[in-house]
């Protein structure tokens, strides 16, 4: 289990948690993740005075459409020019963006990059967690909108100074129903200059915590009653925007059956791929993909049944999550 932060993006695939039971979904559950994220963006752009003023001031032709897709595209284009993401010579950018904005606000496909441009261009800091939750098909699990932090989460021992661009995590269980190995491949990007440490949070009963690629394990701190934080000293000090690959492996004692795996993130993280391999001698019953309100204890915010694959594995890919605790739970 780890605590982590943000990344960059590909088009969103269906990763929602609702509407998988026997009865047809209703209300919000009937919406695709694209529709849910697009509806939330429309509500913010038309119902929040600050955001409304931004696009209304850029309307060039009267229209009954709200918000004006062309005007919203101009706001995003100005952000991209001012941030140096796109050259100012590209004066046709706002027109090129109109189709992308139309898809996003119309409930069609929306990519992580597009969502990030909306958030940055309009300064949607207070609503950021909810937007990423809608993007990933999650409800907003216990985020305090005033602070952007998770309710019930332990205070960070080390400040989070990186973002995660890709995360592949594999868990292996033995025939006693015990988690015996956790193997992580991760690409991070520094959010400021001078990033030299990655905070690795693991169960306190780990018998081995090895950094296979990208750094060396350093000081350890008690993170909570059941978790420990290890300071991983990176092979090099990162400047802002620099990327770095890590490969981490932890091993745990057998004979201690568990019935869940959680992955907690404090900020936006993209391209998350989680898989649990079970021993054929002990397979889980009634496995479920779950969202919790916090990374230890807490409430179950949402869940859905999932099927075990032919090779006895539970697997889920998410294009992005933000301020969320997700994972699998089951019974034996």
mmCIF file of C-alpha atoms in Angstrom:
data_model
loop_
_atom_site.group_PDB
_atom_site.id
_atom_site.type_symbol
_atom_site.label_atom_id
_atom_site.label_comp_id
_atom_site.label_asym_id
_atom_site.label_seq_id
_atom_site.Cartn_x
_atom_site.Cartn_y
_atom_site.Cartn_z
ATOM 1 C CA UNK A 1 0.000 0.000 0.000
ATOM 2 C CA UNK A 2 1.293 3.443 -0.884
ATOM 3 C CA UNK A 3 0.303 7.076 -0.694
ATOM 4 C CA UNK A 4 0.941 8.996 -3.873
ATOM 5 C CA UNK A 5 0.213 11.873 -6.205
ATOM 6 C CA UNK A 6 -0.508 13.180 -9.880
ATOM 7 C CA UNK A 7 0.189 12.550 -13.819
ATOM 8 C CA UNK A 8 -0.525 12.993 -17.763
ATOM 9 C CA UNK A 9 -2.935 11.503 -20.093
ATOM 10 C CA UNK A 10 -4.568 9.215 -22.544
ATOM 11 C CA UNK A 11 -8.192 9.003 -23.529
ATOM 12 C CA UNK A 12 -10.354 7.705 -20.750
ATOM 13 C CA UNK A 13 -11.672 4.181 -20.837
ATOM 14 C CA UNK A 14 -14.631 3.019 -18.803
ATOM 15 C CA UNK A 15 -13.497 2.615 -15.181
ATOM 16 C CA UNK A 16 -16.689 3.381 -13.331
ATOM 17 C CA UNK A 17 -17.987 1.704 -10.221
ATOM 18 C CA UNK A 18 -21.706 1.944 -10.745
ATOM 19 C CA UNK A 19 -24.372 0.129 -12.692
ATOM 20 C CA UNK A 20 -23.009 -3.406 -12.567
ATOM 21 C CA UNK A 21 -25.694 -5.073 -10.507
ATOM 22 C CA UNK A 22 -28.707 -7.004 -11.756
ATOM 23 C CA UNK A 23 -30.983 -3.987 -11.874
ATOM 24 C CA UNK A 24 -30.452 -1.298 -14.551
ATOM 25 C CA UNK A 25 -28.704 1.806 -13.155
ATOM 26 C CA UNK A 26 -30.655 4.973 -12.523
ATOM 27 C CA UNK A 27 -29.778 8.617 -11.949
ATOM 28 C CA UNK A 28 -26.052 9.304 -11.721
ATOM 29 C CA UNK A 29 -25.323 5.578 -11.932
ATOM 30 C CA UNK A 30 -26.763 5.525 -15.450
ATOM 31 C CA UNK A 31 -24.235 8.086 -16.697
ATOM 32 C CA UNK A 32 -20.959 7.076 -18.305
ATOM 33 C CA UNK A 33 -17.847 8.535 -16.721
ATOM 34 C CA UNK A 34 -17.521 10.920 -19.690
ATOM 35 C CA UNK A 35 -21.082 12.124 -19.192
ATOM 36 C CA UNK A 36 -20.602 12.518 -15.442
ATOM 37 C CA UNK A 37 -17.367 14.488 -15.793
ATOM 38 C CA UNK A 38 -18.824 16.604 -18.617
ATOM 39 C CA UNK A 39 -21.962 17.397 -16.643
ATOM 40 C CA UNK A 40 -19.916 18.466 -13.631
ATOM 41 C CA UNK A 41 -17.756 20.716 -15.828
ATOM 42 C CA UNK A 42 -20.857 22.313 -17.381
ATOM 43 C CA UNK A 43 -22.393 22.920 -13.957
ATOM 44 C CA UNK A 44 -19.215 24.601 -12.733
ATOM 45 C CA UNK A 45 -18.774 26.736 -15.836
ATOM 46 C CA UNK A 46 -22.368 27.984 -15.821
ATOM 47 C CA UNK A 47 -23.052 28.051 -12.082
ATOM 48 C CA UNK A 48 -19.831 29.442 -10.612
ATOM 49 C CA UNK A 49 -19.645 33.206 -11.074
ATOM 50 C CA UNK A 50 -15.855 33.333 -11.390
ATOM 51 C CA UNK A 51 -15.707 30.705 -14.129
ATOM 52 C CA UNK A 52 -18.753 32.098 -15.910
ATOM 53 C CA UNK A 53 -17.187 35.566 -16.130
ATOM 54 C CA UNK A 54 -14.061 34.075 -17.668
ATOM 55 C CA UNK A 55 -15.789 32.491 -20.645
ATOM 56 C CA UNK A 56 -18.538 35.104 -21.018
ATOM 57 C CA UNK A 57 -15.899 37.813 -21.468
ATOM 58 C CA UNK A 58 -14.601 35.885 -24.490
ATOM 59 C CA UNK A 59 -17.915 35.335 -26.298
ATOM 60 C CA UNK A 60 -17.667 36.829 -29.791
ATOM 61 C CA UNK A 61 -20.983 35.738 -31.241
ATOM 62 C CA UNK A 62 -24.307 35.562 -29.382
ATOM 63 C CA UNK A 63 -25.535 32.007 -28.848
ATOM 64 C CA UNK A 64 -28.097 30.208 -26.715
ATOM 65 C CA UNK A 65 -25.480 27.578 -25.911
ATOM 66 C CA UNK A 66 -24.267 27.611 -22.303
ATOM 67 C CA UNK A 67 -21.450 27.558 -21.805
ATOM 68 C CA UNK A 68 -20.217 28.757 -25.183
ATOM 69 C CA UNK A 69 -17.855 26.027 -26.410
ATOM 70 C CA UNK A 70 -15.926 28.540 -28.507
ATOM 71 C CA UNK A 71 -15.480 30.909 -25.566
ATOM 72 C CA UNK A 72 -14.369 28.094 -23.255
ATOM 73 C CA UNK A 73 -11.875 27.006 -25.912
ATOM 74 C CA UNK A 74 -10.469 30.558 -25.963
ATOM 75 C CA UNK A 75 -9.913 30.484 -22.196
ATOM 76 C CA UNK A 76 -8.021 27.203 -22.503
ATOM 77 C CA UNK A 77 -6.048 28.463 -25.517
ATOM 78 C CA UNK A 78 -4.927 31.543 -23.561
ATOM 79 C CA UNK A 79 -3.798 29.327 -20.698
ATOM 80 C CA UNK A 80 -1.772 27.111 -23.055
ATOM 81 C CA UNK A 81 -0.133 30.156 -24.677
ATOM 82 C CA UNK A 82 0.638 31.848 -21.356
ATOM 83 C CA UNK A 83 2.012 28.643 -19.827
ATOM 84 C CA UNK A 84 4.290 28.107 -22.833
ATOM 85 C CA UNK A 85 2.674 24.764 -23.591
ATOM 86 C CA UNK A 86 1.742 25.897 -27.110
ATOM 87 C CA UNK A 87 3.578 28.528 -29.150
ATOM 88 C CA UNK A 88 1.834 31.892 -29.318
ATOM 89 C CA UNK A 89 2.237 31.837 -33.099
ATOM 90 C CA UNK A 90 -0.487 29.177 -33.201
ATOM 91 C CA UNK A 91 -3.374 31.649 -33.411
ATOM 92 C CA UNK A 92 -5.780 28.978 -34.653
ATOM 93 C CA UNK A 93 -5.457 27.054 -31.410
ATOM 94 C CA UNK A 94 -8.776 28.133 -29.918
ATOM 95 C CA UNK A 95 -10.590 26.884 -33.027
ATOM 96 C CA UNK A 96 -8.723 23.583 -32.908
ATOM 97 C CA UNK A 97 -9.682 23.219 -29.253
ATOM 98 C CA UNK A 98 -13.384 23.788 -29.885
ATOM 99 C CA UNK A 99 -13.973 20.172 -30.963
ATOM 100 C CA UNK A 100 -12.179 18.878 -27.890
ATOM 101 C CA UNK A 101 -14.215 21.158 -25.617
ATOM 102 C CA UNK A 102 -17.415 20.135 -27.387
ATOM 103 C CA UNK A 103 -16.702 16.451 -26.760
ATOM 104 C CA UNK A 104 -15.841 17.045 -23.121
ATOM 105 C CA UNK A 105 -18.831 19.231 -22.266
ATOM 106 C CA UNK A 106 -21.168 17.224 -24.447
ATOM 107 C CA UNK A 107 -20.605 14.036 -22.453
ATOM 108 C CA UNK A 108 -18.366 12.324 -24.969
ATOM 109 C CA UNK A 109 -14.773 11.241 -24.593
ATOM 110 C CA UNK A 110 -12.538 13.291 -22.345
ATOM 111 C CA UNK A 111 -8.833 12.662 -21.804
ATOM 112 C CA UNK A 112 -6.798 13.285 -18.672
ATOM 113 C CA UNK A 113 -4.941 16.022 -20.538
ATOM 114 C CA UNK A 114 -8.195 17.783 -21.421
ATOM 115 C CA UNK A 115 -9.408 17.566 -17.820
ATOM 116 C CA UNK A 116 -6.125 19.029 -16.598
ATOM 117 C CA UNK A 117 -6.407 21.926 -19.074
ATOM 118 C CA UNK A 118 -9.911 22.768 -17.830
ATOM 119 C CA UNK A 119 -8.739 22.729 -14.202
ATOM 120 C CA UNK A 120 -5.638 24.832 -14.867
ATOM 121 C CA UNK A 121 -7.229 27.304 -17.285
ATOM 122 C CA UNK A 122 -10.149 28.120 -14.983
ATOM 123 C CA UNK A 123 -8.282 27.635 -11.675
ATOM 124 C CA UNK A 124 -10.728 24.983 -10.420
ATOM 125 C CA UNK A 125 -8.726 24.178 -7.299
ATOM 126 C CA UNK A 126 -11.605 23.681 -4.878
ATOM 127 C CA UNK A 127 -13.416 21.327 -7.253
ATOM 128 C CA UNK A 128 -10.349 19.495 -8.529
ATOM 129 C CA UNK A 129 -10.805 16.360 -6.409
ATOM 130 C CA UNK A 130 -14.435 15.962 -7.434
ATOM 131 C CA UNK A 131 -13.595 16.442 -11.112
ATOM 132 C CA UNK A 132 -10.930 13.749 -11.071
ATOM 133 C CA UNK A 133 -13.251 11.452 -9.157
ATOM 134 C CA UNK A 134 -15.903 11.920 -11.854
ATOM 135 C CA UNK A 135 -13.254 11.412 -14.550
ATOM 136 C CA UNK A 136 -12.239 8.051 -13.089
ATOM 137 C CA UNK A 137 -15.837 6.984 -12.530
ATOM 138 C CA UNK A 138 -15.511 7.235 -8.761
ATOM 139 C CA UNK A 139 -17.617 8.998 -6.231
ATOM 140 C CA UNK A 140 -15.666 11.609 -4.237
ATOM 141 C CA UNK A 141 -14.489 9.527 -1.291
ATOM 142 C CA UNK A 142 -14.084 11.735 1.730
ATOM 143 C CA UNK A 143 -12.196 14.727 0.359
ATOM 144 C CA UNK A 144 -12.295 17.964 2.305
ATOM 145 C CA UNK A 145 -12.878 20.508 -0.480
ATOM 146 C CA UNK A 146 -11.640 23.423 1.626
ATOM 147 C CA UNK A 147 -8.189 21.932 2.069
ATOM 148 C CA UNK A 148 -7.966 19.394 -0.714
ATOM 149 C CA UNK A 149 -6.883 16.739 1.776
ATOM 150 C CA UNK A 150 -8.431 13.404 2.611
ATOM 151 C CA UNK A 151 -10.607 13.207 5.709
ATOM 152 C CA UNK A 152 -9.190 10.732 8.196
ATOM 153 C CA UNK A 153 -5.838 10.335 6.454
ATOM 154 C CA UNK A 154 -2.693 10.559 8.590
ATOM 155 C CA UNK A 155 -0.653 13.736 8.259
ATOM 156 C CA UNK A 156 2.224 13.430 5.808
ATOM 157 C CA UNK A 157 5.592 12.881 7.461
ATOM 158 C CA UNK A 158 7.323 14.116 4.317
ATOM 159 C CA UNK A 159 5.830 16.666 1.909
ATOM 160 C CA UNK A 160 4.777 15.168 -1.397
ATOM 161 C CA UNK A 161 6.970 16.805 -4.006
ATOM 162 C CA UNK A 162 6.381 14.483 -6.941
ATOM 163 C CA UNK A 163 3.594 13.353 -9.209
ATOM 164 C CA UNK A 164 3.088 9.850 -10.570
ATOM 165 C CA UNK A 165 2.962 9.444 -14.337
ATOM 166 C CA UNK A 166 2.450 5.673 -14.372
ATOM 167 C CA UNK A 167 1.956 3.013 -11.722
ATOM 168 C CA UNK A 168 1.936 -0.771 -12.158
ATOM 169 C CA UNK A 169 1.445 -2.676 -8.928
ATOM 170 C CA UNK A 170 1.320 -6.453 -8.522
ATOM 171 C CA UNK A 171 0.359 -8.346 -5.368
ATOM 172 C CA UNK A 172 0.901 -12.084 -4.781
ATOM 173 C CA UNK A 173 -0.984 -14.248 -2.274
ATOM 174 C CA UNK A 174 -0.013 -17.727 -1.085
ATOM 175 C CA UNK A 175 -2.094 -20.789 -0.170
ATOM 176 C CA UNK A 176 -2.700 -19.472 3.362
ATOM 177 C CA UNK A 177 -4.496 -16.409 2.020
ATOM 178 C CA UNK A 178 -1.582 -14.164 2.978
ATOM 179 C CA UNK A 179 -0.113 -11.303 0.977
ATOM 180 C CA UNK A 180 3.496 -12.392 0.509
ATOM 181 C CA UNK A 181 4.802 -9.995 -2.142
ATOM 182 C CA UNK A 182 4.098 -6.522 -3.510
ATOM 183 C CA UNK A 183 5.975 -5.447 -6.660
ATOM 184 C CA UNK A 184 5.746 -1.867 -7.922
ATOM 185 C CA UNK A 185 6.926 -0.182 -11.124
ATOM 186 C CA UNK A 186 6.450 3.574 -10.993
ATOM 187 C CA UNK A 187 7.420 6.671 -12.961
ATOM 188 C CA UNK A 188 7.417 9.947 -11.021
ATOM 189 C CA UNK A 189 7.930 13.564 -12.031
ATOM 190 C CA UNK A 190 9.332 16.255 -9.726
ATOM 191 C CA UNK A 191 6.941 19.103 -8.959
ATOM 192 C CA UNK A 192 9.756 21.421 -7.851
ATOM 193 C CA UNK A 193 13.536 21.595 -7.916
ATOM 194 C CA UNK A 194 15.624 19.564 -5.502
ATOM 195 C CA UNK A 195 13.492 16.416 -5.169
ATOM 196 C CA UNK A 196 15.806 13.732 -3.777
ATOM 197 C CA UNK A 197 13.489 11.500 -1.719
ATOM 198 C CA UNK A 198 10.447 9.348 -2.513
ATOM 199 C CA UNK A 199 8.179 8.474 0.461
ATOM 200 C CA UNK A 200 7.366 4.745 0.311
ATOM 201 C CA UNK A 201 4.521 3.681 2.604
ATOM 202 C CA UNK A 202 4.162 -0.025 3.411
ATOM 203 C CA UNK A 203 2.558 -2.329 5.917
ATOM 204 C CA UNK A 204 4.663 -2.367 9.071
ATOM 205 C CA UNK A 205 5.024 -6.162 9.013
ATOM 206 C CA UNK A 206 7.096 -6.174 5.798
ATOM 207 C CA UNK A 207 10.014 -8.591 6.152
ATOM 208 C CA UNK A 208 11.788 -7.083 3.151
ATOM 209 C CA UNK A 209 11.564 -3.703 1.434
ATOM 210 C CA UNK A 210 13.931 -3.507 -1.512
ATOM 211 C CA UNK A 211 14.518 -0.718 -4.005
ATOM 212 C CA UNK A 212 15.434 -2.637 -7.157
ATOM 213 C CA UNK A 213 15.748 0.379 -9.465
ATOM 214 C CA UNK A 214 16.054 4.103 -8.921
ATOM 215 C CA UNK A 215 17.345 4.610 -5.394
ATOM 216 C CA UNK A 216 18.297 3.312 -1.971
ATOM 217 C CA UNK A 217 16.137 2.815 1.145
ATOM 218 C CA UNK A 218 16.879 5.218 3.985
ATOM 219 C CA UNK A 219 15.272 6.272 7.258
ATOM 220 C CA UNK A 220 12.015 4.658 8.365
ATOM 221 C CA UNK A 221 9.189 6.324 10.261
ATOM 222 C CA UNK A 222 6.004 5.061 11.892
ATOM 223 C CA UNK A 223 3.258 6.390 9.645
ATOM 224 C CA UNK A 224 0.283 4.991 11.526
ATOM 225 C CA UNK A 225 -0.487 2.034 13.760
ATOM 226 C CA UNK A 226 -0.067 -0.405 10.859
ATOM 227 C CA UNK A 227 2.003 1.487 8.295
ATOM 228 C CA UNK A 228 5.633 2.525 7.969
ATOM 229 C CA UNK A 229 7.144 5.198 5.721
ATOM 230 C CA UNK A 230 10.573 4.592 4.215
ATOM 231 C CA UNK A 231 12.559 7.481 2.753
ATOM 232 C CA UNK A 232 13.864 6.240 -0.592
ATOM 233 C CA UNK A 233 16.890 8.298 -1.555
ATOM 234 C CA UNK A 234 16.770 8.724 -5.341
ATOM 235 C CA UNK A 235 19.789 7.967 -7.523
ATOM 236 C CA UNK A 236 19.801 11.608 -8.600
ATOM 237 C CA UNK A 237 18.316 14.876 -7.431
ATOM 238 C CA UNK A 238 15.466 15.889 -9.699
ATOM 239 C CA UNK A 239 14.804 19.335 -11.099
ATOM 240 C CA UNK A 240 11.242 20.469 -11.664
ATOM 241 C CA UNK A 241 9.612 18.344 -14.362
ATOM 242 C CA UNK A 242 12.360 15.701 -14.391
ATOM 243 C CA UNK A 243 11.143 12.106 -14.567
ATOM 244 C CA UNK A 244 12.468 9.143 -12.643
ATOM 245 C CA UNK A 245 11.701 5.402 -12.694
ATOM 246 C CA UNK A 246 11.405 3.293 -9.558
ATOM 247 C CA UNK A 247 11.034 -0.429 -9.049
ATOM 248 C CA UNK A 248 10.123 -1.479 -5.509
ATOM 249 C CA UNK A 249 9.551 -4.885 -3.938
ATOM 250 C CA UNK A 250 8.219 -5.761 -0.513
ATOM 251 C CA UNK A 251 7.728 -9.177 1.049
ATOM 252 C CA UNK A 252 5.499 -10.134 3.953
ATOM 253 C CA UNK A 253 5.161 -13.144 6.293
ATOM 254 C CA UNK A 254 2.931 -16.086 5.437
ATOM 255 C CA UNK A 255 0.214 -17.309 7.777
ATOM 256 C CA UNK A 256 -1.490 -13.920 8.108
ATOM 257 C CA UNK A 257 -4.576 -14.002 5.831
ATOM 258 C CA UNK A 258 -5.970 -10.669 4.677
ATOM 259 C CA UNK A 259 -9.156 -9.852 2.812
ATOM 260 C CA UNK A 260 -8.402 -6.594 1.061
ATOM 261 C CA UNK A 261 -5.801 -4.569 -0.809
ATOM 262 C CA UNK A 262 -6.075 -0.775 -0.856
ATOM 263 C CA UNK A 263 -4.222 1.815 -2.909
ATOM 264 C CA UNK A 264 -4.407 5.375 -1.552
ATOM 265 C CA UNK A 265 -3.494 8.529 -3.467
ATOM 266 C CA UNK A 266 -3.444 12.048 -2.072
ATOM 267 C CA UNK A 267 -3.468 13.893 -5.377
ATOM 268 C CA UNK A 268 -3.924 13.118 -9.054
ATOM 269 C CA UNK A 269 -2.307 9.897 -10.271
ATOM 270 C CA UNK A 270 -2.723 8.512 -13.774
ATOM 271 C CA UNK A 271 -2.340 5.191 -15.566
ATOM 272 C CA UNK A 272 -2.846 3.011 -12.510
ATOM 273 C CA UNK A 273 -2.743 -0.723 -13.156
ATOM 274 C CA UNK A 274 -3.442 -2.987 -10.159
ATOM 275 C CA UNK A 275 -3.451 -6.797 -10.156
ATOM 276 C CA UNK A 276 -3.645 -9.450 -7.438
ATOM 277 C CA UNK A 277 -2.557 -13.044 -8.144
ATOM 278 C CA UNK A 278 -4.013 -15.741 -5.879
ATOM 279 C CA UNK A 279 -2.754 -19.249 -5.218
ATOM 280 C CA UNK A 280 -5.123 -21.789 -6.814
ATOM 281 C CA UNK A 281 -5.245 -23.635 -3.484
ATOM 282 C CA UNK A 282 -7.047 -20.686 -1.898
ATOM 283 C CA UNK A 283 -9.202 -18.483 -4.061
ATOM 284 C CA UNK A 284 -11.252 -15.494 -2.896
ATOM 285 C CA UNK A 285 -15.040 -15.537 -2.683
ATOM 286 C CA UNK A 286 -17.237 -12.610 -3.754
ATOM 287 C CA UNK A 287 -14.360 -10.313 -4.863
ATOM 288 C CA UNK A 288 -15.319 -6.652 -5.202
ATOM 289 C CA UNK A 289 -13.690 -3.499 -6.574
ATOM 290 C CA UNK A 290 -14.094 -0.966 -3.766
ATOM 291 C CA UNK A 291 -13.711 2.709 -2.899
ATOM 292 C CA UNK A 292 -13.105 3.527 0.765
ATOM 293 C CA UNK A 293 -13.403 6.814 2.636
ATOM 294 C CA UNK A 294 -9.847 6.543 3.981
ATOM 295 C CA UNK A 295 -6.847 4.244 3.631
ATOM 296 C CA UNK A 296 -7.327 2.534 7.017
ATOM 297 C CA UNK A 297 -10.737 1.630 8.413
ATOM 298 C CA UNK A 298 -13.303 4.158 7.255
ATOM 299 C CA UNK A 299 -16.473 3.606 5.268
ATOM 300 C CA UNK A 300 -17.060 1.798 1.992
ATOM 301 C CA UNK A 301 -18.074 4.590 -0.369
ATOM 302 C CA UNK A 302 -18.822 2.435 -3.385
ATOM 303 C CA UNK A 303 -18.102 -1.017 -4.760
ATOM 304 C CA UNK A 304 -18.963 -3.480 -7.507
ATOM 305 C CA UNK A 305 -18.517 -7.218 -8.004
ATOM 306 C CA UNK A 306 -15.591 -8.304 -10.148
ATOM 307 C CA UNK A 307 -14.679 -11.622 -11.724
ATOM 308 C CA UNK A 308 -11.551 -13.621 -11.085
ATOM 309 C CA UNK A 309 -9.670 -14.285 -14.336
ATOM 310 C CA UNK A 310 -8.756 -17.730 -15.636
ATOM 311 C CA UNK A 311 -5.265 -17.329 -14.176
ATOM 312 C CA UNK A 312 -6.701 -16.553 -10.699
ATOM 313 C CA UNK A 313 -6.053 -12.820 -10.894
ATOM 314 C CA UNK A 314 -8.061 -9.704 -10.034
ATOM 315 C CA UNK A 315 -7.153 -6.783 -12.279
ATOM 316 C CA UNK A 316 -8.230 -3.173 -12.765
ATOM 317 C CA UNK A 317 -6.824 -0.295 -14.832
ATOM 318 C CA UNK A 318 -7.757 3.316 -14.076
ATOM 319 C CA UNK A 319 -6.858 6.203 -16.394
ATOM 320 C CA UNK A 320 -6.625 8.569 -13.403
ATOM 321 C CA UNK A 321 -7.685 8.975 -9.789
ATOM 322 C CA UNK A 322 -7.423 11.893 -7.413
ATOM 323 C CA UNK A 323 -7.700 11.936 -3.610
ATOM 324 C CA UNK A 324 -9.058 8.415 -3.536
ATOM 325 C CA UNK A 325 -8.613 5.050 -1.848
ATOM 326 C CA UNK A 326 -9.370 2.188 -4.202
ATOM 327 C CA UNK A 327 -8.709 -1.523 -4.321
ATOM 328 C CA UNK A 328 -10.175 -4.982 -3.917
ATOM 329 C CA UNK A 329 -11.839 -6.801 -1.038
ATOM 330 C CA UNK A 330 -13.189 -10.333 -0.747
ATOM 331 C CA UNK A 331 -14.000 -13.138 1.705
ATOM 332 C CA UNK A 332 -12.413 -16.568 2.017
#
